[in-house]
């Protein structure tokens, strides 16, 4: 068996939930298809299949047999050009829909006045009065109806073929309902022309029902499409971050070239106020860079020689020259855009309910409409009354709102998450975020910064040197070592503005420390055993107490001796992230259990956990055993979110209900987890959980109103209330309500664009 191929496709011709659910169900039962997700809101399909059993061409043929068209992407992440082309295509279609509305309402409104005006006390001229000239009355209505039906001809061109293929959809409901009203009225017009009870039949015309329904439903579809267009605003905003051109430095000259001509290794000039065109490394210059649209961090970050920069971020102050490292689809921004686009086309498990109902809904509604109409007719009601019942049931039952309830919320929610620096890979991850009851943290690089730092410097009672002198000598001695603890001492010295001289001699002693000659003095830096071996003097009881205190705080003690005499003790630790205690407290305030897993020893683990406020700690856990600890929590009934750095935590991230990977904001590990926190730190973790809850709450609101609308609307349209002396539901009101239901669902989802979880 070959490796599974995953691809995306644009599906044309879907108009309601029954369309998308039928495609998904048919393809899902096809041999060779491993996973398929069809999104009505995004008009897309995400497909995983075995190339030995299927090909994109055979899948496209299967979709065509269902009455739709599939256009597969040539490659993953077609980019801004493809997105802009699709958006322009959507805008053109929206303009076309708007143009169709003009004749629809221009003819439907006077038709409504002519046919129903007498109810409002309006008197028609004698030449078109049903009492004096019934044929003129009927022919005028027919003349006004035909342009409206022509403007809505797509309902019939799509609806009837779908009905013939036994895959009825929303267009089929409209086509059958309005078609029945039109044909019945046309028959009565012929009867009037033949002179068979012309005045009676003139009052039994339903041209206005067909015409007004088409106009109202077309208006609703226009509003729905216009609202759906706004769901892509987040991706559009991200794509606008990349400039169209870049300034290439070639042979000392500056040449402006199109962005797609930039190659890896090119040196590019980025001036103040310009956006950085590609991912790269600063080779000269110094500036502050606004990374807020990429990471969500509000404060600019200082960039100097050797620092990494990301394409799309804004250079705010000085000029810089950068060397291009990643271009085109390889850039961080391009990968983020592609991940968000993929996520927007996925579904949450909660969508399965709507899909299942929609699949059976349209055939069931057609059966209910026929049975309702027949029941009223056989009970003795006039045929016209039964016809109104039939049309009203067909029209009000459109399942569009159900089909849009989940995908539009996911589209808007994932887009908003990207703006906040929370990248969610799909609907399943969003739903899992909303139900998390336990958050498990890795320690190193997650709760802590991941690199040791100099935290303490303690001098003995009779210190031979000052703090500055000791740190300058220790930093110089450690500058030739690549050990993480040594680099922490060097960073601590340079951070205090000290200039470090090169040692005249240097020797690293494995497991003990280093010895070096600095400015003519013999400097030792290492552990207590090293000091004993070198017969260092001056280590007092206070120093021993300090070592014990460092150990209880999870810090490593480094002894410094100069010319054989003890000079200072340094404390080095992987420091806790500043925001960690607040994040943990906020999680616990929401009733979420918080735990920490680490391979570090018990003392250090407990010290970090105490500082962060974490109650449950598992130390000495190897990376391969972290997944087992996550499984234990799941077996206890918890929905577990694992937060890690995405490297050694990969098994636990994969097993957790939702894996949350820490991202640097420049080269984010987008393959590691279901959710990626951009930027630095844990500040966005509560926002990620809040985003999941907000999106799921929005989806449930949409589903409630969609189901409630259909559940209540169909019986009313079928005339149940009439049996108890209540009102019926005219086809025109049913059409208006149906159109507004979809608009309401999309509008409710768009509220997510303003959330700040």
XYZ file of C-alpha atoms in Angstrom:
757
model
C 0.000 0.000 0.000
C 1.342 3.414 -0.958
C 1.601 6.324 1.387
C -1.621 8.245 1.787
C -1.897 11.427 -0.270
C -3.636 14.443 1.202
C -5.015 17.132 -1.080
C -7.550 19.933 -1.148
C -10.117 20.762 -3.812
C -12.562 23.514 -4.594
C -16.117 22.181 -4.913
C -18.421 24.187 -7.149
C -22.192 23.931 -7.134
C -22.878 23.301 -3.427
C -25.850 25.316 -2.177
C -26.971 23.697 1.052
C -25.985 21.275 3.773
C -27.478 18.299 1.962
C -25.055 18.952 -0.923
C -21.924 18.886 1.248
C -23.104 15.994 3.414
C -24.015 13.883 0.374
C -20.589 14.413 -1.245
C -18.889 13.544 2.027
C -21.012 10.448 2.576
C -20.567 9.101 -0.965
C -16.804 9.680 -1.023
C -16.445 8.434 2.537
C -17.835 5.080 1.402
C -15.518 4.866 -1.619
C -12.727 2.287 -1.440
C -9.363 3.995 -1.134
C -10.654 7.129 0.604
C -9.223 7.260 4.117
C -10.600 10.612 5.238
C -12.766 13.270 3.633
C -14.150 16.546 4.944
C -16.394 18.770 2.821
C -17.018 22.340 3.945
C -20.080 24.198 2.677
C -18.904 27.560 4.027
C -15.454 27.313 2.415
C -16.709 25.437 -0.675
C -13.763 23.098 -0.252
C -12.871 19.451 0.308
C -9.977 18.018 2.305
C -9.229 14.509 1.035
C -6.799 11.746 2.095
C -6.683 8.742 -0.252
C -4.609 5.745 -1.369
C -3.087 6.550 -4.806
C -3.004 2.820 -5.656
C -6.792 2.689 -5.528
C -7.875 6.200 -6.516
C -6.734 9.275 -8.387
C -7.886 12.897 -8.227
C -9.431 12.390 -11.663
C -11.572 9.452 -10.528
C -12.653 11.374 -7.430
C -13.576 14.343 -9.634
C -15.691 12.058 -11.837
C -17.540 10.714 -8.803
C -18.265 14.253 -7.664
C -19.415 15.199 -11.168
C -21.836 12.268 -11.146
C -23.409 13.854 -8.078
C -23.889 17.120 -9.976
C -20.900 19.126 -8.708
C -17.466 20.120 -9.981
C -14.148 19.482 -8.217
C -11.045 21.536 -8.922
C -7.984 20.089 -7.186
C -5.151 22.349 -6.082
C -1.959 21.854 -8.033
C 0.064 21.988 -4.836
C -0.455 22.634 -1.166
C -0.655 26.238 -0.266
C -1.293 27.881 -3.624
C -0.634 31.192 -1.954
C -1.861 34.729 -2.126
C -2.397 34.736 -5.891
C -4.786 31.782 -5.708
C -6.555 33.221 -2.682
C -6.995 36.627 -4.334
C -8.271 34.952 -7.496
C -10.843 32.969 -5.515
C -11.873 36.042 -3.578
C -12.269 38.034 -6.795
C -14.294 35.180 -8.252
C -16.540 35.305 -5.198
C -16.886 39.086 -5.512
C -17.807 38.729 -9.195
C -20.423 36.105 -8.302
C -21.770 38.418 -5.606
C -22.043 41.258 -8.125
C -23.874 38.940 -10.503
C -26.274 37.928 -7.717
C -26.916 41.607 -6.988
C -27.680 42.304 -10.654
C -30.198 39.460 -10.688
C -31.994 40.938 -7.696
C -32.884 44.123 -9.593
C -35.272 42.542 -12.146
C -36.499 40.068 -9.540
C -37.791 42.783 -7.212
C -38.618 45.229 -10.024
C -41.246 42.782 -11.281
C -42.142 40.921 -8.057
C -43.198 44.024 -6.098
C -45.768 45.340 -8.621
C -46.963 41.750 -9.053
C -47.557 41.565 -5.302
C -49.493 44.855 -5.385
C -51.662 43.724 -8.304
C -52.455 40.298 -6.867
C -52.813 41.187 -3.175
C -53.595 44.915 -3.248
C -57.307 44.385 -2.675
C -56.475 43.123 0.811
C -55.101 46.568 1.619
C -58.106 48.345 0.067
C -56.424 49.122 -3.270
C -58.658 49.285 -6.352
C -57.262 48.185 -9.715
C -58.077 49.964 -12.996
C -60.999 48.313 -14.758
C -58.824 47.102 -17.654
C -56.874 44.773 -15.329
C -59.584 44.126 -12.751
C -60.353 40.427 -12.149
C -64.061 41.276 -12.037
C -64.204 43.047 -15.436
C -61.183 41.718 -17.366
C -60.036 38.494 -15.672
C -57.884 37.437 -18.653
C -55.951 40.744 -18.603
C -55.535 40.323 -14.861
C -54.054 36.832 -15.331
C -51.875 37.694 -18.339
C -50.386 40.757 -16.602
C -49.404 38.611 -13.630
C -47.914 36.007 -15.983
C -45.931 38.723 -17.781
C -44.560 40.039 -14.485
C -43.720 36.539 -13.212
C -41.695 35.325 -16.209
C -38.764 37.799 -15.739
C -38.550 36.851 -12.064
C -38.448 33.149 -12.858
C -35.781 33.831 -15.483
C -33.681 35.743 -12.954
C -33.959 32.737 -10.597
C -33.599 30.108 -13.291
C -30.597 28.574 -11.499
C -33.010 27.133 -8.904
C -34.592 25.035 -11.654
C -31.398 24.331 -13.619
C -29.812 22.878 -10.482
C -32.817 21.683 -8.521
C -34.594 19.475 -11.041
C -31.447 17.625 -12.249
C -30.578 16.909 -8.615
C -34.080 15.545 -8.128
C -33.739 13.321 -11.208
C -30.413 11.986 -9.863
C -32.255 11.246 -6.592
C -30.015 13.627 -4.674
C -32.478 16.465 -3.933
C -31.114 19.628 -2.361
C -32.310 23.071 -1.294
C -32.663 24.147 -4.942
C -34.908 21.143 -5.504
C -37.217 22.299 -2.718
C -37.477 25.795 -4.181
C -37.837 24.519 -7.749
C -40.619 22.071 -6.878
C -42.463 24.519 -4.625
C -42.398 27.562 -6.885
C -42.752 25.407 -9.996
C -45.957 23.853 -8.635
C -47.403 27.289 -7.810
C -46.471 28.617 -11.257
C -47.830 25.644 -13.215
C -51.094 25.639 -11.267
C -51.513 29.351 -11.984
C -50.634 28.843 -15.638
C -53.294 26.127 -15.930
C -55.878 28.470 -14.410
C -54.823 31.161 -16.906
C -55.520 28.742 -19.764
C -58.909 27.955 -18.208
C -59.680 31.700 -18.054
C -58.733 32.047 -21.729
C -61.040 29.110 -22.531
C -63.859 30.792 -20.620
C -64.217 28.215 -17.851
C -65.385 30.226 -14.806
C -62.920 33.068 -15.558
C -63.765 35.307 -12.559
C -63.517 32.400 -10.123
C -60.221 31.188 -11.552
C -58.809 34.735 -11.661
C -58.973 34.739 -7.853
C -57.168 31.390 -7.756
C -53.798 32.468 -9.153
C -50.498 32.033 -7.260
C -48.060 33.738 -9.563
C -47.067 36.110 -6.749
C -46.163 33.171 -4.480
C -43.698 31.814 -7.037
C -42.241 35.217 -7.961
C -41.969 36.705 -4.467
C -40.499 33.473 -3.102
C -37.772 33.473 -5.743
C -37.023 37.142 -5.088
C -36.889 36.738 -1.300
C -34.813 33.560 -1.351
C -32.409 35.152 -3.854
C -32.095 38.157 -1.537
C -31.374 35.858 1.415
C -28.714 33.981 -0.560
C -27.122 37.305 -1.511
C -26.955 38.466 2.118
C -25.614 35.053 3.137
C -22.862 35.155 0.498
C -21.955 38.728 1.424
C -21.652 37.757 5.085
C -19.634 34.611 4.291
C -17.167 36.716 2.329
C -16.203 38.453 5.575
C -15.118 35.145 7.126
C -11.926 35.256 5.041
C -10.914 38.712 6.277
C -8.360 37.302 8.736
C -6.465 35.411 6.010
C -6.680 38.417 3.717
C -5.167 40.630 6.442
C -2.282 38.166 6.913
C -1.617 38.034 3.167
C -1.470 41.810 2.961
C 1.482 41.780 5.359
C 3.882 40.637 2.650
C 5.157 43.417 0.337
C 5.008 42.987 -3.429
C 8.659 43.937 -3.969
C 12.034 43.785 -2.213
C 15.211 45.878 -2.479
C 18.075 43.597 -3.564
C 21.658 44.636 -2.857
C 23.701 43.481 -5.864
C 27.333 44.532 -6.405
C 26.834 47.421 -4.017
C 23.777 48.708 -5.865
C 20.142 48.645 -4.786
C 17.697 47.066 -7.227
C 13.940 46.784 -6.587
C 12.698 43.377 -7.723
C 9.368 41.482 -7.477
C 9.098 39.439 -4.309
C 8.776 36.120 -6.170
C 12.250 36.688 -7.690
C 13.985 36.737 -4.309
C 16.194 33.681 -3.798
C 17.743 32.164 -0.719
C 21.040 33.870 0.101
C 20.076 37.229 -1.434
C 20.897 40.279 0.649
C 17.960 42.655 0.997
C 17.701 46.182 2.357
C 14.766 46.873 4.671
C 14.178 50.567 5.350
C 12.311 52.074 8.317
C 8.544 51.790 7.899
C 8.778 48.881 5.454
C 7.642 45.316 5.960
C 10.303 42.609 5.908
C 9.779 40.663 2.657
C 11.049 37.157 3.622
C 12.377 35.189 6.575
C 16.027 35.966 7.069
C 18.953 36.880 9.312
C 20.167 40.404 10.015
C 23.681 40.852 8.579
C 24.031 44.546 9.391
C 22.085 47.332 11.046
C 19.939 47.583 14.151
C 16.218 48.243 14.457
C 13.009 47.514 16.321
C 10.582 45.171 14.594
C 6.830 45.061 15.201
C 5.855 41.365 15.179
C 2.343 41.914 16.553
C 0.400 40.699 13.505
C 2.475 37.510 13.503
C 2.839 36.730 17.202
C 0.222 38.900 18.895
C 2.969 40.556 21.000
C 2.286 44.325 21.220
C 5.830 45.594 21.896
C 8.462 45.878 19.130
C 11.476 43.562 19.401
C 15.042 44.840 18.986
C 16.926 43.141 16.146
C 20.698 43.274 15.634
C 23.297 41.375 13.616
C 22.683 37.630 13.764
C 19.039 37.871 14.830
C 16.274 36.164 12.871
C 13.455 38.183 11.300
C 10.178 36.996 9.790
C 8.571 38.050 6.548
C 5.557 40.310 7.000
C 6.777 41.934 10.222
C 7.222 45.721 10.277
C 10.607 47.420 10.549
C 9.819 50.444 12.710
C 13.057 52.407 13.177
C 16.509 51.776 11.671
C 17.577 50.353 8.325
C 18.728 46.724 8.178
C 20.336 44.436 5.667
C 19.087 40.860 5.877
C 20.102 37.624 4.210
C 17.136 35.714 2.810
C 16.832 32.266 4.393
C 13.273 31.198 3.558
C 11.267 32.441 0.596
C 7.886 31.791 -0.996
C 5.827 29.060 0.633
C 8.664 28.270 3.084
C 8.264 31.475 5.104
C 6.678 31.421 8.530
C 3.841 33.673 7.370
C 3.094 31.470 4.345
C 2.979 28.366 6.550
C 0.683 30.106 9.022
C -1.668 31.198 6.237
C -1.782 27.681 4.818
C -2.411 26.199 8.263
C -5.282 28.610 8.908
C -6.762 27.919 5.473
C -6.593 24.182 6.120
C -8.157 24.606 9.556
C -11.001 26.677 8.147
C -11.957 23.820 5.844
C -12.168 21.244 8.634
C -15.102 20.253 10.793
C -15.599 19.771 14.493
C -17.085 16.442 15.624
C -20.232 18.322 16.621
C -20.818 18.941 12.891
C -21.489 15.235 12.321
C -24.958 15.636 13.826
C -25.893 18.390 11.377
C -24.387 16.457 8.451
C -26.324 13.302 9.269
C -29.614 15.167 9.630
C -29.043 17.189 6.450
C -28.384 14.039 4.433
C -31.859 12.682 5.176
C -33.556 16.030 5.676
C -34.447 17.088 2.138
C -36.030 13.764 1.061
C -37.920 13.660 4.363
C -39.186 17.225 3.880
C -40.404 16.475 0.368
C -42.303 13.501 1.749
C -43.797 15.639 4.549
C -44.809 18.312 2.032
C -46.586 15.799 -0.204
C -48.302 14.051 2.696
C -49.388 17.363 4.272
C -50.841 18.633 1.021
C -52.649 15.352 0.355
C -53.966 15.158 3.914
C -55.549 18.613 3.711
C -56.930 17.957 0.229
C -58.450 14.610 1.222
C -59.911 16.177 4.342
C -62.088 18.360 2.133
C -60.017 21.543 1.828
C -59.737 23.172 -1.639
C -56.830 22.187 -3.836
C -55.480 25.731 -3.587
C -55.247 25.440 0.194
C -53.432 22.103 -0.081
C -51.067 23.659 -2.635
C -50.193 26.507 -0.245
C -49.411 23.960 2.483
C -47.248 21.966 0.064
C -45.262 25.006 -1.076
C -44.851 26.455 2.435
C -43.409 23.201 3.837
C -40.952 22.872 0.963
C -39.749 26.450 1.244
C -39.353 26.798 5.001
C -37.448 23.536 5.394
C -34.195 24.555 3.703
C -31.328 23.092 5.792
C -28.788 25.783 4.837
C -28.658 27.186 8.359
C -27.776 23.745 9.743
C -25.006 23.283 7.200
C -23.506 26.691 7.922
C -23.781 26.510 11.719
C -20.421 24.807 12.301
C -18.099 25.751 9.398
C -18.645 29.509 9.477
C -17.909 29.607 13.213
C -14.733 27.590 12.683
C -13.666 29.836 9.801
C -14.119 33.020 11.790
C -12.745 31.517 15.018
C -9.528 30.158 13.507
C -8.983 33.437 11.667
C -9.424 35.399 14.882
C -7.085 32.982 16.648
C -4.376 33.677 14.051
C -4.711 37.401 14.740
C -4.284 36.711 18.465
C -1.222 34.522 17.933
C -3.087 31.245 18.587
C -2.864 28.894 15.607
C -5.478 26.131 15.651
C -5.134 23.338 13.115
C -8.779 22.362 12.820
C -12.274 22.025 14.150
C -11.466 18.943 16.246
C -8.789 20.886 18.131
C -11.191 23.779 18.726
C -13.797 21.446 20.165
C -11.200 19.721 22.347
C -9.986 23.103 23.659
C -13.493 23.899 24.827
C -13.699 20.773 26.999
C -10.220 20.701 28.591
C -10.325 19.756 32.283
C -6.615 19.102 32.860
C -3.558 20.953 31.538
C -0.203 19.153 31.696
C 2.960 21.257 31.339
C 6.423 20.204 30.359
C 8.965 22.055 32.522
C 12.019 22.938 30.464
C 11.215 25.428 27.718
C 7.540 25.571 28.703
C 7.112 26.693 32.307
C 10.751 27.809 32.226
C 12.678 29.697 29.560
C 14.639 26.586 28.611
C 18.116 28.093 29.053
C 20.010 28.475 32.346
C 20.640 32.009 33.595
C 22.810 33.501 36.310
C 20.424 34.281 39.174
C 22.608 34.773 42.282
C 26.097 35.885 43.290
C 27.075 35.466 46.970
C 30.382 36.585 48.475
C 31.850 35.019 51.634
C 32.216 37.040 54.832
C 35.845 37.981 54.136
C 35.714 38.225 50.384
C 39.031 38.972 48.685
C 37.312 40.567 45.662
C 34.200 42.598 44.855
C 31.189 41.185 42.985
C 32.250 42.958 39.780
C 35.807 41.638 39.965
C 34.689 38.077 40.690
C 32.116 38.039 37.890
C 34.580 39.507 35.357
C 37.149 36.813 36.166
C 34.602 33.977 36.236
C 33.032 35.129 32.963
C 36.432 35.328 31.289
C 37.327 31.832 32.515
C 34.017 30.366 31.284
C 34.090 32.193 27.926
C 36.072 29.360 26.324
C 33.573 26.704 27.471
C 30.470 25.645 25.560
C 28.733 24.117 28.591
C 25.239 25.612 29.189
C 26.130 26.583 32.769
C 29.300 28.301 31.545
C 27.355 30.236 28.929
C 24.908 31.339 31.620
C 27.818 32.873 33.584
C 29.116 34.588 30.437
C 25.675 36.029 29.630
C 25.286 37.201 33.213
C 28.623 39.049 33.077
C 28.016 40.698 29.702
C 24.485 41.661 30.748
C 26.041 43.675 33.574
C 28.226 45.525 31.075
C 31.493 43.777 31.940
C 34.261 43.374 29.370
C 35.691 39.855 29.371
C 39.339 39.285 28.523
C 40.561 36.171 26.745
C 42.208 33.707 29.152
C 45.910 33.036 28.628
C 45.250 29.341 29.309
C 42.131 27.221 29.676
C 41.305 23.656 30.715
C 37.903 21.997 31.123
C 37.717 19.134 33.617
C 34.751 16.881 32.853
C 32.194 16.721 35.638
C 34.090 19.189 37.796
C 34.566 22.624 36.183
C 37.181 24.770 34.444
C 40.514 26.337 35.328
C 42.022 29.281 33.472
C 44.618 31.999 33.713
C 43.013 35.436 33.436
C 45.045 38.633 33.753
C 47.811 36.673 35.468
C 45.479 35.119 38.055
C 44.488 31.448 38.423
C 40.699 31.163 38.256
C 38.668 28.067 39.114
C 34.913 27.695 38.449
C 33.132 24.442 39.273
C 31.383 22.284 41.842
C 32.236 21.760 45.499
C 34.174 18.550 44.830
C 36.384 20.449 42.392
C 37.172 23.035 45.065
C 38.104 20.264 47.525
C 40.375 18.590 44.979
C 42.134 21.903 44.301
C 42.494 22.542 48.065
C 40.697 25.873 47.906
C 40.520 27.693 51.252
C 37.933 30.075 52.728
C 34.734 28.017 52.218
C 32.732 28.869 55.359
C 29.525 27.496 56.961
C 27.450 30.302 55.488
C 28.439 29.149 52.033
C 27.325 25.589 52.822
C 23.917 26.924 53.942
C 23.691 28.933 50.734
C 24.358 25.786 48.662
C 21.525 23.996 50.483
C 19.189 26.930 49.811
C 20.128 26.954 46.110
C 19.403 23.239 45.881
C 15.950 23.624 47.437
C 15.188 26.345 44.886
C 16.245 24.184 41.936
C 19.428 26.169 41.323
C 22.889 24.837 40.520
C 25.722 26.156 42.726
C 29.011 27.095 41.031
C 32.047 27.862 43.218
C 34.573 30.493 42.128
C 38.140 30.541 43.463
C 40.915 32.996 42.612
C 44.554 32.112 43.310
C 43.488 29.224 45.516
C 41.136 31.216 47.733
C 37.330 30.902 47.688
C 35.898 34.116 46.149
C 32.149 33.595 45.531
C 29.307 31.188 44.915
C 27.121 31.620 41.816
C 23.535 30.423 41.476
C 22.480 29.268 37.993
C 18.972 28.112 37.098
C 16.562 27.652 34.243
C 14.325 30.502 35.342
C 10.562 30.392 35.488
C 8.684 32.342 32.846
C 7.400 35.550 34.380
C 3.808 34.896 33.331
C 3.705 31.251 34.460
C 2.276 31.798 37.995
C -0.511 34.027 36.652
C -1.376 31.578 33.850
C -1.494 28.631 36.271
C -3.647 30.620 38.715
C -6.092 31.531 35.944
C -6.377 27.903 34.863
C -7.018 26.746 38.424
C -9.630 29.492 38.898
C -11.553 27.932 35.988
C -11.571 24.564 37.762
C -8.878 23.079 35.513
C -6.452 20.595 37.056
C -2.797 21.570 36.449
C 0.102 19.109 36.403
C 3.788 19.152 35.409
C 5.903 16.381 33.861
C 9.692 16.659 33.689
C 12.778 14.525 33.334
C 14.574 16.698 35.910
C 15.237 15.481 39.462
C 12.653 15.814 42.198
C 14.159 18.787 44.040
C 14.400 21.027 40.985
C 10.992 19.931 39.718
C 9.320 20.684 43.056
C 11.059 24.078 43.289
C 9.796 25.142 39.849
C 6.315 23.767 40.567
C 6.119 25.696 43.853
C 7.090 28.939 42.115
C 4.517 28.352 39.361
C 1.750 27.207 41.695
C 1.501 23.696 40.224
C 0.313 21.119 42.755
C 0.838 17.836 40.905
C 4.417 17.031 39.830
C 5.944 13.963 38.183
C 9.772 14.119 38.070
C 12.315 11.821 36.423
C 9.855 11.106 33.577
C 11.574 10.188 30.323
C 10.116 11.691 27.099
C 8.805 8.296 25.982
C 7.021 7.859 29.329
C 5.266 11.233 29.291
C 2.608 9.822 26.973
C 1.866 7.087 29.540
C 1.329 9.721 32.243
C -1.082 11.575 29.929
C -2.939 8.302 29.323
C -3.354 7.792 33.075
C -5.052 11.178 33.393
C -7.333 10.372 30.456
C -8.260 7.071 32.087
C -9.277 9.062 35.164
C -11.798 10.899 33.003
C -9.927 14.100 32.272
C -9.843 15.854 28.901
C -6.106 16.542 28.721
C -4.244 19.382 27.040
C -0.485 18.792 26.884
C 1.677 21.925 26.623
C 5.251 21.318 25.456
C 8.061 22.566 23.263
C 7.089 20.251 20.411
C 10.368 18.291 20.242
C 10.908 15.751 23.022
C 7.236 16.068 23.994
C 5.931 14.847 20.615
C 4.487 11.492 21.854
C 2.622 13.174 24.719
C 1.401 15.987 22.433
C 0.051 13.409 19.987
C -1.703 11.318 22.630
C -3.311 14.219 24.508
C -6.839 15.267 23.594
C -5.268 18.485 22.365
C -1.528 19.056 21.977
C -0.399 22.656 22.463
C 3.079 23.452 21.141
C 5.160 26.447 22.161
C 6.244 28.535 19.181
C 9.088 31.006 18.876
C 7.110 33.318 16.600
C 9.869 33.134 13.997
C 10.322 29.442 13.199
C 7.264 27.934 14.826
C 7.007 24.168 15.137
C 3.769 23.981 13.165
C 3.967 20.201 12.865
C 4.163 19.526 16.595
C 0.736 20.109 18.092
C -2.916 20.673 17.348
C -2.504 24.242 18.602
C 0.572 26.481 18.395
C 1.106 29.448 20.718
C 2.985 32.057 18.698
C 5.429 34.489 20.239
C 7.202 33.802 23.495
C 5.726 32.514 26.714
C 2.468 31.108 27.987
C 0.371 34.267 27.970
C -1.744 33.011 25.075
C -2.674 29.690 26.705
C -5.763 31.057 28.532
C -6.706 32.836 25.300
C -6.492 29.531 23.398
C -8.803 27.805 25.867
C -11.122 30.821 25.841
C -11.172 30.804 22.037
C -12.215 27.151 21.992
C -15.037 27.817 24.444
C -16.223 30.903 22.541
C -16.291 29.097 19.181
C -18.107 26.054 20.559
C -20.614 28.283 22.349
C -21.195 30.080 19.050
C -21.636 26.783 17.180
C -24.156 25.540 19.738
C -26.107 28.797 19.430
C -26.162 28.396 15.643
C -27.228 24.750 15.810
C -29.927 25.516 18.360
C -31.526 28.192 16.238
C -31.157 26.159 13.043
C -32.729 23.039 14.570
C -35.340 25.019 16.489
C -36.313 26.925 13.362
C -36.864 23.791 11.298
C -38.428 21.833 14.142
C -41.008 24.573 14.797
C -41.334 25.915 11.263
C -42.247 22.721 9.432
C -45.283 21.813 11.598
C -46.548 25.401 11.372
C -46.119 25.358 7.593
C -47.898 21.990 7.455
C -50.925 23.599 9.102
C -50.807 21.968 12.544
C -51.845 25.226 14.246
C -54.859 25.520 11.947
C -56.250 22.346 13.505
C -56.437 24.201 16.828
C -57.810 27.433 15.420
C -54.419 29.065 14.980
C -52.844 30.728 11.925
C -51.211 29.077 8.950
C -47.972 30.083 7.280
C -48.044 31.583 3.811
C -45.299 30.529 1.375
C -44.005 34.114 1.189
C -43.520 34.384 4.931
C -41.946 30.919 4.936
C -39.505 32.009 2.229
C -38.569 35.152 4.120
C -38.010 33.226 7.348
C -35.918 30.590 5.577
C -33.675 33.189 3.971
C -33.228 35.114 7.209
C -32.323 31.974 9.180
C -29.124 31.438 7.187
C -28.205 35.112 7.393
C -28.755 35.009 11.160
C -26.407 32.042 11.574
C -23.617 33.666 9.545
C -24.059 37.011 11.301
C -23.882 35.333 14.700
C -20.639 33.613 13.687
C -19.136 36.920 12.574
C -19.385 38.148 16.163
C -16.322 35.989 16.845
C -14.211 38.500 14.930
C -14.454 40.841 17.915
C -13.812 38.409 20.774
C -10.767 38.883 22.988
C -10.689 35.713 25.105
